Each structure stands twice: as C-alpha cells, then as structure tokens.
Amino acid sequence: MDLVKVLCSDCRLRNLCLPLGLAGKELKQLEEIVKQPRPLQRGQRLYLPGDKFHYLFIVRSGTMKTYTTTSSGQQQIIGFHLPGELVGLDGVSDGNYTCTAETMEMTSVCELPFTKLENVMGQVRVLQRQVHRLMSKELLTDQQLLLQLGKMNAEQRVAAFLLNISCRFHLRGFSASEFHLPMTRSDIGNYLGLAVETVSRQFSHFQEMAVVKVSRKHIIIQKPEFLRLITNLDGKYQQEKEATHC
Amino acid sequence: MDLVKVLCSDCRLRNLCLPLGLAGKELKQLEEIVKQPRPLQRGQRLYLPGDKFHYLFIVRSGTMKTYTTTSSGQQQIIGFHLPGELVGLDGVSDGNYTCTAETMEMTSVCELPFTKLENVMGQVRVLQRQVHRLMSKELLTDQQLLLQLGKMNAEQRVAAFLLNISCRFHLRGFSASEFHLPMTRSDIGNYLGLAVETVSRQFSHFQEMAVVKVSRKHIIIQKPEFLRLITNLDGKYQQEKEATHC
DNA sequence: CGTGAGTTTGAACCGGATCAATTAAGGTGG
DNA sequence: CCACCTTAATTGATCCGGTTCAAACTCACG
C-alpha cells in the first residue's frame, strides 16, 4: 500500500475529532494506533450486523450512513456521518456490530482498534474525556431524531433535517447556505420515517415558499430563520402561517 | 440521614449493573464513590435540561423516565429506566443535561460523581469496559426505538413495547408473563409516537385476540410468540392475519 | 444515444389523530 | 367509612396528513 498516512496533527478535522485538546506525546500515542485503510467506493460496507467488533472508525472524507435491518429485511437509517464523526459505537455493547455502515460516495476513514484505544484512554485523561463526549453526542443525535420521528409532522422533519445538515457542513468549514446533499431522497425519507414522495413534495413546498432553492441534490437555503421557525413545534407559527399563506 | 448504604457486593442487581465482573479491591473502589440519596416520590426530578452535569445515576428500585422538551414545551419520552439501568449519560457530551429525568413511582437511585468514576475507570480496566458497554447499550436501545417510530405501525409498536418490558422484567427476576406497568397509557403513547386512544385500542385488540389480558396496568401475556410474530415487519404475517381473522 | 436509477407530481385511499362522551379508580377530606 | 373529585382509561365517530399507486420526467453514465 503506497498511501501516505495523514497525521492527526496535520488533519484539518483535528478540532472536531478525537485529538481535540491533545498535543505532544499524548497526541503521538493516539496517532500511533490510527490506521488509514485505502479509500472506499460508493456502496461499500465497513461492517455488517453480527461482524465481530474490533474497530471504531472516523470519517475522514466523504459520507457514510448506518442502518439497522429487521428480520424481514426492512431497514431504518440511524445516521449520516460526515467527516470527523465516529462510526462503530454500536459494536461496543456486546462485541458485535448491530448496524451496517455503508459509504454514500468515495470515502476514506481512520480505523481505531478499540482495545488499544481503551488502553490509551486509561493513560490519557483528556482523550478519555473526549471519547466519552463523542459517545454521548451520539446519544443526543439519536434523541434529536427520536423527537423528530415521534412528534414532528413531515414539514417539520424535513426542515429540521435541512438545518441539521447545513449546520454540520458549516462546522466543517463549508457554506451553511449552499451545499450538495450526499444522500438520495429515498435515504432522507427512510431516515425521517417518510415516503420518498413526501420528502420531494416538502422540498417543492419550501421552494414555493422561497425558503430554499432545490435542484436535485444541490440546495440553497435562502431563509434559514424560516426553517427554524417551522421546526418550533408550538402552535404559534402554525397560526401565523395560516394567516399569511391562506 | 439515617439510611444504611447498600453495598454493591450485597445488591441483587450487581450482575446487571456496573459491578459486573468486579471483585475485591476493585469493587471496593467503586463502592467508595457511590452515594445513595434518600428515596424519591413519584414525579420528582433528578435533573432538568441545562442542569450542570456531575452525576450518573443508576436506578436501584422503582422506575424513571427521561424525556426531551422542545422550545414549545412538547415532550418526547426517550426511555423508561428499570432497576440496574443507567440515567444521565445525556449530560456527558457538553457538561449539561439535555433531558429531564423523572421518577414514575417511589424510586431510589445510586449516584456516581462522573469525574471520580472516570478516575477509577482509568485504573480498573474491567470497570472501563463495563461503563462503555452500558453507554453503547443505551445507543442500541435508542436505535431500537428509532426503528419502531420509523418503520412500525401502531400494532407492531405496542407489541414490541410489551415484549421489551416483559423481557426486562424477566432479566430482573420477575415474571415475563405477568406484571404491573409502571407508566400510564399516555406515557406509552408519548414514547411510541401514538395517541393515548391508539394505545388503548391496541391493548383491547390484543385482548380480543387472546394474546394478552389487560386490566388497567396489570398485564398478563398469554401468547408471547404471537407478539413476536407481529413485530416481524415482513408481509408474511400480515397475509396470514388477513386469512385467519377476516 | 438509450437505459435505468432517481425525482417529481397527481389522484385515491387509509391508518391513526382528533374530538367527544362514558366509565373506572384512586385519593382526599368530612 | 363513604361521598366527592380528579385523573386515567376506554370506546365510538369523524377527519386529515401522509402513504400508496401510477405516470411523466431528468439526468448521469455506459
């Protein structure tokens, strides 16, 4: 393999990622256990349900999705993972992965052997703290999605989704208002518990309202404050909307 | 305070809980950092969103629920917590709790100062592993719920809910087939993303099918295999059902 | 080019929400 | 201990948001 390893200290994601707060010898300890396998093409899988858990992964570039599969083959997308985000925590619990992790475009990842990582965590308190933070963040993300699936209507879900993606791109140094969605409408629908057609209709709807501009996967958010308003679940906006738009 | 502290070594939950795999000096290290505040009455809160994160809690007896609250006061129940289950992980991420943790009946908990726990984890590898396992388990639980909210219909959600509760009671040494629900129909509905009336109707429906016997909060599961069949999302059962029941 | 996956839009249908009314069960104070 | 009151649960009737089915369209790619 003739790939040059990107050191954490040189990585532009270092402030979103595990190395946050690490320097010098401690950072080196982390760098030593990181492997960087060759990039994966769209549709390749890092792991399948039941695979033995050995590694945590971090997306370095590209995008991944993780999804659970039921006995009957139905699948529910649990999350989309952008650069700097952790993948594989579902395997910690009982030593086997429960999800599938699949790339959505050409993607490269870092690979962390979990037992080695735990060793370093035992020595480096800052790293321990950082890993725990990322684990907990994953819980919050899931809870956010639970709220969307449990209490929001289609309009609110799609608005929340767009805001979420926009915010995460922004954190990574990209534009918050103009970006390219890495996932299909069908993925979005699966993720949000909606039919493809409903997602598409909501996009059209926002476009009619001149809140976003949509052409296929290219998105321009024209009025982010409006999207935020929509995701507020109270009745206030709903009334306003009726007053202004009907 | 005249409460006698229950040592982990004497606790009947020790094999579900953090002490699993610990003994001797290591167990003692854990016991030393555990506090046991006085029992809480129904409806009391361990913490609110925004409260400074200091403790993880473990339910010792009773039941708790955790829920997120939106800007407009809507709430989504994230989980019900039985004895031996961890509460408070949502606070790790940024140092503040994001949920509310509320008791559903007279409940006592153990209280673990998180920084002290992290110290002990650094020294005791088995404990580190166990905490990570429980954190990951929480992720799996959320993902299970996501699948229910995203892909299951009302019948399947309620069936899955009953099976889940039944199984968790069983793990704690209670009957899997006959138990007392600690939560109201409204809580169940909130949790499953259904209206109270729908939950109630599904209970009646299962009763008509002689799959469960329901009287208020007292539940007897007569045909667990049937509930399991229902939660299988494939079309097979749906066709069978139509053949047999119409 | 042509082919197939992804997307959009329309029309009909249905599962679960909502509204409304009744019943049952704790809980409280006399 | 009982009458009263409040909260929880059940059941029926109606309504609507989102699904499903169907068809046309667009674009990337061999």
Coordinates of C-alpha atoms (C1' of nucleotides) in Angstrom, one line a residue:
Chain A
M1 CA 0.0 0.0 0.0
D2 CA 1.5 3.3 -1.1
L3 CA -0.8 5.6 0.8
V4 CA 0.8 8.3 2.9
K5 CA -0.7 8.5 6.3
V6 CA -2.2 11.8 7.3
L7 CA -1.2 12.6 10.8
C8 CA -3.8 13.9 13.3
S9 CA -1.6 16.9 13.8
D10 CA -1.9 17.8 10.1
C11 CA -5.5 16.9 9.7
R12 CA -7.9 19.8 9.3
L13 CA -10.5 17.9 11.3
R14 CA -8.4 17.8 14.4
N15 CA -10.7 20.2 16.3
L16 CA -13.8 18.2 15.7
C17 CA -12.3 14.9 16.2
L18 CA -10.6 12.8 18.9
P19 CA -7.4 14.8 19.0
L20 CA -9.2 17.8 20.3
G21 CA -7.2 19.1 23.4
L22 CA -4.3 16.7 22.8
A23 CA -0.8 17.7 22.0
G24 CA 2.8 16.5 22.0
K25 CA 3.4 13.0 23.4
E26 CA -0.3 12.3 24.0
L27 CA -1.3 13.2 20.5
K28 CA 1.5 10.9 19.3
Q29 CA 0.1 8.0 21.3
L30 CA -3.2 8.4 19.5
E31 CA -1.5 8.8 16.1
E32 CA 0.3 5.5 16.6
I33 CA -2.8 3.4 16.9
V34 CA -4.6 5.0 13.9
K35 CA -4.7 3.0 10.7
Q36 CA -5.9 4.5 7.4
P37 CA -7.1 1.9 5.0
R38 CA -7.5 2.7 1.3
P39 CA -10.5 4.8 0.3
L40 CA -13.8 3.1 -0.3
Q41 CA -16.1 3.5 -3.3
R42 CA -19.8 4.3 -3.0
G43 CA -21.9 1.4 -1.6
Q44 CA -19.1 -0.4 0.2
R45 CA -19.6 -1.6 3.7
L46 CA -17.3 -1.1 6.7
Y47 CA -19.2 -3.8 8.6
L48 CA -22.4 -5.8 8.7
P49 CA -24.6 -6.8 11.6
G50 CA -23.0 -9.6 13.5
D51 CA -19.5 -8.8 12.5
K52 CA -17.0 -9.0 15.3
F53 CA -16.3 -5.6 16.8
H54 CA -12.7 -4.5 16.7
Y55 CA -12.6 -1.0 15.4
L56 CA -14.1 2.4 15.7
F57 CA -14.0 4.4 12.5
I58 CA -13.9 8.1 11.9
V59 CA -14.9 9.5 8.6
R60 CA -12.0 11.5 7.1
S61 CA -13.6 12.5 3.8
G62 CA -16.9 11.5 2.1
T63 CA -20.1 10.4 3.8
M64 CA -21.4 7.2 5.4
K65 CA -24.8 6.0 6.6
T66 CA -25.5 3.5 9.3
Y67 CA -28.7 1.5 9.3
T68 CA -30.4 -1.3 11.2
T69 CA -32.0 -4.2 9.4
T70 CA -35.0 -6.1 10.6
S71 CA -35.6 -9.8 10.4
S72 CA -37.6 -9.2 7.2
G73 CA -35.0 -7.0 5.5
Q74 CA -36.6 -3.6 6.2
Q75 CA -34.0 -1.1 7.1
Q76 CA -34.0 2.1 9.1
I77 CA -31.2 4.6 8.6
I78 CA -29.9 5.7 12.0
G79 CA -27.5 8.3 10.9
F80 CA -25.5 10.0 8.2
H81 CA -21.9 10.5 9.1
L82 CA -19.8 13.5 7.9
P83 CA -16.0 13.9 8.2
G84 CA -14.9 13.9 11.8
E85 CA -17.8 11.8 13.0
L86 CA -17.5 8.5 14.8
V87 CA -18.8 5.2 13.3
G88 CA -19.0 1.9 15.0
L89 CA -20.1 2.5 18.6
D90 CA -23.0 0.1 18.2
G91 CA -20.5 -2.7 18.4
V92 CA -19.1 -1.9 21.9
S93 CA -22.1 -3.2 23.8
D94 CA -21.8 -6.9 23.2
G95 CA -18.8 -7.2 20.9
N96 CA -20.6 -7.4 17.6
Y97 CA -21.8 -4.7 15.4
T98 CA -25.6 -4.4 15.1
C99 CA -25.8 -2.0 12.2
T100 CA -24.5 -1.8 8.7
A101 CA -22.1 1.0 7.9
E102 CA -22.1 1.9 4.2
T103 CA -20.4 4.6 2.2
M104 CA -22.5 7.0 0.2
E105 CA -19.7 8.3 -2.1
M106 CA -16.0 7.8 -2.3
T107 CA -15.0 7.9 1.3
S108 CA -11.9 7.5 3.4
V109 CA -11.8 6.7 7.1
C110 CA -9.5 6.3 10.0
E111 CA -9.6 3.0 11.8
L112 CA -9.0 2.7 15.6
P113 CA -8.6 -0.7 17.3
F114 CA -10.9 -0.3 20.2
T115 CA -8.9 -2.2 22.8
K116 CA -5.8 -0.2 22.0
L117 CA -7.8 3.0 22.2
E118 CA -9.1 1.9 25.6
N119 CA -5.5 1.4 26.7
V120 CA -4.5 4.9 25.7
M121 CA -7.7 6.3 27.3
G122 CA -6.6 4.8 30.6
Q123 CA -3.4 6.8 30.4
V124 CA -4.6 10.0 28.7
R125 CA -7.4 11.6 30.7
V126 CA -8.1 14.2 28.0
L127 CA -8.6 11.5 25.4
Q128 CA -10.9 9.5 27.7
R129 CA -13.0 12.6 28.2
Q130 CA -13.1 13.3 24.5
V131 CA -14.2 9.8 23.6
H132 CA -16.9 9.9 26.2
R133 CA -18.1 13.2 24.9
L134 CA -18.4 11.8 21.4
M135 CA -20.3 8.8 22.7
S136 CA -22.7 11.0 24.5
K137 CA -23.0 13.3 21.5
E138 CA -24.2 10.2 19.5
L139 CA -26.9 9.7 22.1
L140 CA -28.1 13.3 21.7
T141 CA -28.2 12.9 18.0
D142 CA -30.4 9.9 18.3
Q143 CA -32.6 11.6 20.8
Q144 CA -33.0 14.5 18.4
L145 CA -34.1 12.1 15.7
L146 CA -36.5 10.4 18.1
L147 CA -38.1 13.8 18.8
Q148 CA -38.5 14.3 15.1
L149 CA -40.0 10.9 14.4
G150 CA -42.2 11.0 17.5
K151 CA -43.6 14.5 17.5
M152 CA -42.9 16.3 14.2
N153 CA -45.0 16.3 11.0
A154 CA -43.5 16.0 7.6
E155 CA -42.8 19.7 7.1
Q156 CA -41.0 20.0 10.4
R157 CA -39.0 16.9 9.9
V158 CA -37.6 18.0 6.5
A159 CA -37.0 21.5 7.8
A160 CA -35.1 20.1 10.8
F161 CA -33.1 17.8 8.5
L162 CA -32.0 20.6 6.3
L163 CA -31.0 22.8 9.2
N164 CA -29.1 19.9 10.7
I165 CA -27.1 19.2 7.6
S166 CA -26.5 22.9 6.9
C167 CA -25.1 23.3 10.4
R168 CA -22.9 20.3 10.2
F169 CA -21.4 21.4 6.9
H170 CA -20.8 24.8 8.4
L171 CA -18.9 23.4 11.3
R172 CA -16.7 21.7 8.7
G173 CA -15.8 24.9 7.0
F174 CA -18.3 24.7 4.2
S175 CA -21.1 27.0 3.3
A176 CA -24.2 26.7 5.6
S177 CA -26.4 28.1 2.9
E178 CA -25.3 26.3 -0.3
F179 CA -24.3 22.6 -0.5
H180 CA -24.7 19.3 -2.2
L181 CA -26.7 16.6 -0.4
P182 CA -24.8 13.3 -0.5
M183 CA -27.9 11.2 0.0
T184 CA -30.9 10.4 -2.2
R185 CA -34.5 11.4 -1.4
S186 CA -35.1 7.8 -0.6
D187 CA -32.4 7.8 2.1
I188 CA -33.8 11.0 3.5
G189 CA -37.3 9.5 3.6
N190 CA -36.1 6.4 5.2
Y191 CA -34.2 8.4 7.8
L192 CA -37.1 10.6 8.6
G193 CA -39.8 8.0 8.5
L194 CA -41.4 9.5 5.4
A195 CA -42.2 8.2 1.9
V196 CA -39.9 9.5 -0.9
E197 CA -42.8 11.3 -2.4
T198 CA -43.5 13.2 0.8
V199 CA -39.8 14.4 1.0
S200 CA -40.0 15.5 -2.6
R201 CA -43.2 17.4 -2.0
Q202 CA -41.8 19.1 1.1
F203 CA -38.8 20.3 -1.0
S204 CA -41.1 21.6 -3.6
H205 CA -43.2 23.2 -0.9
F206 CA -40.2 25.0 0.6
Q207 CA -39.2 26.1 -2.8
E208 CA -42.7 27.6 -3.5
M209 CA -42.3 29.5 -0.2
A210 CA -38.9 30.8 -1.5
V211 CA -37.3 29.4 1.7
V212 CA -34.9 27.1 -0.2
K213 CA -33.8 26.6 -3.8
V214 CA -33.7 22.9 -4.8
S215 CA -32.3 21.4 -7.9
R216 CA -31.8 17.7 -7.4
K217 CA -29.1 17.4 -4.8
H218 CA -28.0 21.0 -4.9
I219 CA -29.5 23.0 -2.1
I220 CA -29.5 26.7 -1.4
I221 CA -31.1 27.9 1.8
Q222 CA -32.5 31.3 1.3
K223 CA -34.3 31.8 4.6
P224 CA -32.8 29.7 7.4
E225 CA -34.7 31.6 10.0
F226 CA -37.9 30.4 8.4
L227 CA -36.8 26.8 8.6
R228 CA -36.0 27.4 12.2
L229 CA -39.5 28.8 12.8
I230 CA -41.1 25.8 11.2
T231 CA -39.2 23.3 13.4
N232 CA -40.6 25.1 16.5
L233 CA -43.4 22.8 17.4
D234 CA -45.6 25.3 19.1
G235 CA -48.9 26.4 17.6
K236 CA -47.8 30.0 17.2
Y237 CA -46.2 29.6 13.8
Q238 CA -48.9 27.3 12.6
Q239 CA -51.4 30.1 13.2
E240 CA -49.2 32.7 11.6
K241 CA -48.7 30.5 8.6
E242 CA -52.5 30.1 8.2
A243 CA -52.9 33.9 8.4
T244 CA -50.1 34.7 6.0
H245 CA -50.4 32.0 3.4
C246 CA -54.0 31.1 3.1
Chain B
M1 CA -29.6 10.9 57.2
D2 CA -30.2 7.6 58.8
L3 CA -30.1 5.5 55.7
V4 CA -28.0 2.4 55.6
K5 CA -25.9 2.2 52.4
V6 CA -26.5 -0.9 50.4
L7 CA -23.1 -2.1 49.2
C8 CA -22.7 -3.2 45.6
S9 CA -21.5 -6.6 46.9
D10 CA -24.8 -7.1 48.6
C11 CA -27.0 -5.7 45.8
R12 CA -29.1 -8.2 43.9
L13 CA -28.6 -6.1 40.8
R14 CA -24.8 -6.5 40.8
N15 CA -24.8 -8.7 37.7
L16 CA -26.8 -6.2 35.6
C17 CA -25.1 -3.2 36.8
L18 CA -21.6 -1.6 36.9
P19 CA -20.0 -4.1 39.3
L20 CA -20.4 -6.9 36.9
G21 CA -17.0 -8.6 36.7
L22 CA -15.5 -6.7 39.6
A23 CA -14.4 -8.1 42.9
G24 CA -12.2 -7.4 45.9
K25 CA -10.3 -4.2 46.0
E26 CA -11.6 -3.1 42.6
L27 CA -15.2 -3.5 43.7
K28 CA -14.4 -1.5 46.8
Q29 CA -13.0 1.4 44.8
L30 CA -16.4 1.6 43.0
E31 CA -18.3 1.3 46.2
E32 CA -16.4 4.2 47.7
I33 CA -17.6 6.7 45.2
V34 CA -21.3 5.6 45.2
K35 CA -23.7 7.8 47.1
Q36 CA -27.3 6.8 47.9
P37 CA -29.5 9.8 48.4
R38 CA -32.9 9.3 50.1
P39 CA -35.7 7.7 48.0
L40 CA -37.7 10.0 45.8
Q41 CA -41.5 10.1 45.5
R42 CA -43.4 9.9 42.2
G43 CA -43.0 12.9 40.0
Q44 CA -39.7 14.1 41.4
R45 CA -36.9 15.1 39.1
L46 CA -33.2 14.1 39.3
Y47 CA -32.3 16.8 36.9
L48 CA -33.6 19.2 34.3
P49 CA -32.4 20.3 30.9
G50 CA -29.5 22.7 31.4
D51 CA -28.5 21.5 34.9
K52 CA -24.8 21.1 35.3
F53 CA -23.7 17.5 34.8
H54 CA -22.0 16.0 37.7
Y55 CA -23.5 12.6 38.3
L56 CA -24.5 9.4 36.6
F57 CA -27.4 7.7 38.3
I58 CA -28.5 4.1 38.5
V59 CA -32.0 3.1 39.4
R60 CA -31.9 0.8 42.4
S61 CA -35.6 0.3 42.8
G62 CA -38.7 1.9 41.2
T63 CA -38.9 3.4 37.7
M64 CA -37.8 6.5 36.0
K65 CA -38.5 8.2 32.6
T66 CA -36.3 10.6 30.7
Y67 CA -37.7 13.0 28.2
T68 CA -36.6 15.9 26.0
T69 CA -38.6 19.0 25.9
T70 CA -38.9 21.3 22.8
S71 CA -38.9 25.1 22.9
S72 CA -42.6 24.9 22.9
G73 CA -43.0 22.6 25.8
Q74 CA -43.8 19.4 23.9
Q75 CA -42.0 16.5 25.3
Q76 CA -40.8 13.2 23.9
I77 CA -40.1 10.3 26.3
I78 CA -36.7 8.8 25.4
G79 CA -36.7 5.9 27.7
F80 CA -38.1 4.2 30.8
H81 CA -35.5 3.1 33.3
L82 CA -35.8 0.0 35.4
P83 CA -33.6 -1.1 38.3
G84 CA -29.9 -1.5 37.2
E85 CA -30.2 0.9 34.3
L86 CA -28.1 4.0 33.9
V87 CA -29.5 7.5 33.8
G88 CA -27.7 10.7 33.0
L89 CA -25.5 9.9 30.0
D90 CA -27.0 12.8 28.1
G91 CA -25.1 15.2 30.2
V92 CA -21.6 13.9 29.3
S93 CA -21.4 15.5 25.9
D94 CA -21.3 19.2 26.8
G95 CA -21.4 19.2 30.6
N96 CA -25.1 19.9 30.9
Y97 CA -28.0 17.5 31.0
T98 CA -30.3 17.9 28.0
C99 CA -33.2 15.7 29.2
T100 CA -35.4 15.7 32.3
A101 CA -35.2 12.6 34.5
E102 CA -38.3 12.0 36.5
T103 CA -39.5 9.2 38.8
M104 CA -42.6 7.3 38.0
E105 CA -43.2 5.9 41.4
M106 CA -41.3 5.8 44.7
T107 CA -37.8 5.3 43.5
S108 CA -34.3 5.1 44.9
V109 CA -31.1 5.6 42.9
C110 CA -27.3 5.4 43.3
E111 CA -25.4 8.5 42.5
L112 CA -22.0 8.4 40.8
P113 CA -19.8 11.5 40.6
F114 CA -18.7 11.3 37.0
T115 CA -15.2 12.6 37.3
K116 CA -14.5 10.2 40.2
L117 CA -15.9 7.4 38.1
E118 CA -13.6 8.4 35.2
N119 CA -10.7 8.3 37.6
V120 CA -11.5 4.7 38.7
M121 CA -12.1 3.7 35.1
G122 CA -8.6 4.8 34.3
Q123 CA -7.3 2.3 36.9
V124 CA -9.8 -0.5 36.6
R125 CA -9.9 -1.8 33.1
V126 CA -12.9 -4.1 33.7
L127 CA -15.0 -1.1 35.0
Q128 CA -14.0 1.0 32.0
R129 CA -15.2 -1.8 29.7
Q130 CA -18.4 -2.2 31.6
V131 CA -19.2 1.6 31.5
H132 CA -18.5 1.6 27.8
R133 CA -20.8 -1.4 27.3
L134 CA -23.6 0.3 29.1
M135 CA -23.1 3.5 27.1
S136 CA -23.3 1.5 23.9
K137 CA -26.3 -0.4 25.1
E138 CA -28.1 2.9 25.5
L139 CA -27.4 3.6 21.9
L140 CA -28.8 0.3 20.9
T141 CA -32.0 0.9 22.9
D142 CA -32.4 4.3 21.1
Q143 CA -31.9 2.6 17.8
Q144 CA -34.5 0.0 18.5
L145 CA -36.9 2.8 19.3
L146 CA -36.0 4.6 16.1
L147 CA -36.8 1.5 14.2
Q148 CA -40.2 1.3 15.9
L149 CA -41.0 5.0 15.3
G150 CA -39.7 5.0 11.8
K151 CA -41.0 1.7 10.3
M152 CA -43.6 0.1 12.5
N153 CA -47.4 0.6 12.6
A154 CA -49.3 1.0 15.8
E155 CA -49.9 -2.7 16.3
Q156 CA -46.3 -3.5 15.9
R157 CA -45.1 -0.7 18.2
V158 CA -47.3 -1.7 21.1
A159 CA -46.4 -5.4 20.6
A160 CA -42.7 -4.5 20.6
F161 CA -43.2 -2.4 23.7
L162 CA -44.9 -5.2 25.6
L163 CA -42.2 -7.7 24.7
N164 CA -39.5 -5.3 25.6
I165 CA -40.9 -4.6 29.1
S166 CA -41.6 -8.2 29.6
C167 CA -38.0 -9.2 28.8
R168 CA -36.6 -6.5 31.0
F169 CA -38.7 -7.6 34.0
H170 CA -37.6 -11.1 33.3
L171 CA -33.9 -10.2 33.4
R172 CA -34.6 -8.7 36.8
G173 CA -36.0 -11.9 38.2
F174 CA -39.7 -11.0 37.8
S175 CA -42.3 -12.9 35.7
A176 CA -42.1 -12.3 32.0
S177 CA -45.7 -13.1 31.5
E178 CA -47.4 -11.2 34.3
F179 CA -46.5 -7.8 35.6
H180 CA -47.6 -4.3 36.5
L181 CA -46.9 -1.5 34.1
P182 CA -45.4 1.5 35.9
M183 CA -46.4 4.0 33.3
T184 CA -49.7 5.5 32.1
R185 CA -51.2 4.9 28.6
S186 CA -50.3 8.5 27.9
D187 CA -46.6 7.8 28.7
I188 CA -46.7 4.8 26.5
G189 CA -48.3 6.8 23.7
N190 CA -45.8 9.6 24.0
Y191 CA -42.9 7.1 24.0
L192 CA -44.2 5.3 20.9
G193 CA -45.3 8.3 19.0
L194 CA -49.0 7.3 19.2
A195 CA -52.2 8.9 20.7
V196 CA -53.4 7.6 24.0
E197 CA -56.5 6.3 22.3
T198 CA -54.5 4.3 19.8
V199 CA -52.5 2.6 22.6
S200 CA -55.7 1.7 24.4
R201 CA -57.3 0.4 21.3
Q202 CA -54.3 -1.8 20.6
F203 CA -54.5 -3.2 24.1
S204 CA -58.1 -4.0 23.5
H205 CA -57.3 -5.5 20.2
F206 CA -54.6 -7.9 21.7
Q207 CA -57.1 -8.8 24.3
E208 CA -59.7 -9.7 21.7
M209 CA -57.1 -11.9 20.1
A210 CA -56.5 -13.5 23.5
V211 CA -52.8 -12.6 23.1
V212 CA -52.7 -10.6 26.3
K213 CA -55.0 -10.0 29.2
V214 CA -55.2 -6.3 30.2
S215 CA -56.8 -4.8 33.2
R216 CA -55.5 -1.3 33.7
K217 CA -51.9 -1.6 34.4
H218 CA -51.9 -5.3 35.2
I219 CA -50.7 -7.2 32.2
I220 CA -50.7 -11.0 31.5
I221 CA -49.1 -12.1 28.3
Q222 CA -50.8 -15.2 27.1
K223 CA -49.1 -15.7 23.8
P224 CA -45.7 -14.1 23.6
E225 CA -44.9 -15.9 20.4
F226 CA -47.8 -14.1 18.8
L227 CA -46.5 -10.7 19.8
R228 CA -43.1 -11.7 18.4
L229 CA -44.8 -12.6 15.1
I230 CA -46.5 -9.3 15.0
T231 CA -43.3 -7.3 15.4
N232 CA -41.7 -9.1 12.4
L233 CA -42.1 -6.5 9.8
D234 CA -42.4 -8.7 6.8
G235 CA -45.7 -9.1 4.9
K236 CA -46.0 -12.8 5.7
Y237 CA -47.8 -12.4 9.0
Q238 CA -49.9 -9.6 7.6
Q239 CA -51.2 -12.0 4.9
E240 CA -51.8 -14.8 7.4
K241 CA -53.7 -12.5 9.7
E242 CA -56.0 -11.5 6.9
A243 CA -56.6 -15.1 6.1
T244 CA -57.3 -16.1 9.7
H245 CA -59.2 -13.1 11.0
C246 CA -61.3 -11.8 8.2
Chain C
dC1 C1' -27.7 7.9 -28.0
dG2 C1' -30.5 4.8 -25.0
dT3 C1' -31.1 2.9 -20.5
dG4 C1' -32.1 2.8 -15.7
dA5 C1' -32.0 5.0 -11.3
dG6 C1' -33.6 9.0 -9.0
dT7 C1' -37.0 12.6 -8.8
dT8 C1' -41.3 15.0 -9.3
dT9 C1' -46.3 15.4 -9.5
dG10 C1' -51.2 13.9 -9.4
dA11 C1' -55.1 11.2 -7.5
dA12 C1' -57.2 7.9 -4.4
dC13 C1' -57.1 5.7 -0.2
dC14 C1' -56.4 4.6 4.7
dG15 C1' -54.3 4.3 9.4
dG16 C1' -54.1 6.8 13.2
dA17 C1' -55.3 11.5 15.2
dT18 C1' -58.7 14.2 17.0
dC19 C1' -63.0 15.2 19.1
dA20 C1' -66.5 13.8 22.3
dA21 C1' -68.7 11.1 25.7
dT22 C1' -68.7 7.4 29.2
dT23 C1' -66.7 4.6 32.7
dA24 C1' -63.5 3.3 36.3
dA25 C1' -60.3 4.1 40.0
dG26 C1' -57.6 6.2 43.3
dG27 C1' -57.2 10.0 46.7
dT28 C1' -58.9 13.3 49.8
dG29 C1' -61.4 15.3 53.4
dG30 C1' -65.5 15.2 56.1
Chain D
dC1 C1' -66.0 4.6 56.0
dC2 C1' -68.2 6.8 52.4
dA3 C1' -69.2 10.7 49.1
dC4 C1' -66.8 13.5 46.2
dC5 C1' -63.5 14.9 42.9
dT6 C1' -59.9 14.4 39.8
dT7 C1' -57.2 11.7 36.8
dA8 C1' -56.7 7.7 33.8
dA9 C1' -58.7 4.6 30.5
dT10 C1' -61.9 3.0 27.1
dT11 C1' -64.9 3.3 23.1
dG12 C1' -67.3 5.5 19.1
dA13 C1' -67.5 8.7 15.1
dT14 C1' -65.2 11.8 12.1
dC15 C1' -61.4 13.8 9.7
dC16 C1' -56.9 14.6 7.7
dG17 C1' -51.8 14.1 6.7
dG18 C1' -49.2 11.1 4.6
dT19 C1' -48.9 6.7 2.0
dT20 C1' -49.6 4.2 -2.0
dC21 C1' -50.2 3.7 -6.8
dA22 C1' -49.4 5.4 -11.2
dA23 C1' -47.2 8.1 -14.7
dA24 C1' -44.1 11.5 -16.6
dC25 C1' -39.7 13.5 -16.5
dT26 C1' -34.5 14.3 -15.8
dC27 C1' -30.1 13.2 -15.6
dA28 C1' -25.7 10.5 -15.3
dC29 C1' -23.4 7.1 -17.5
dG30 C1' -22.1 3.1 -20.3

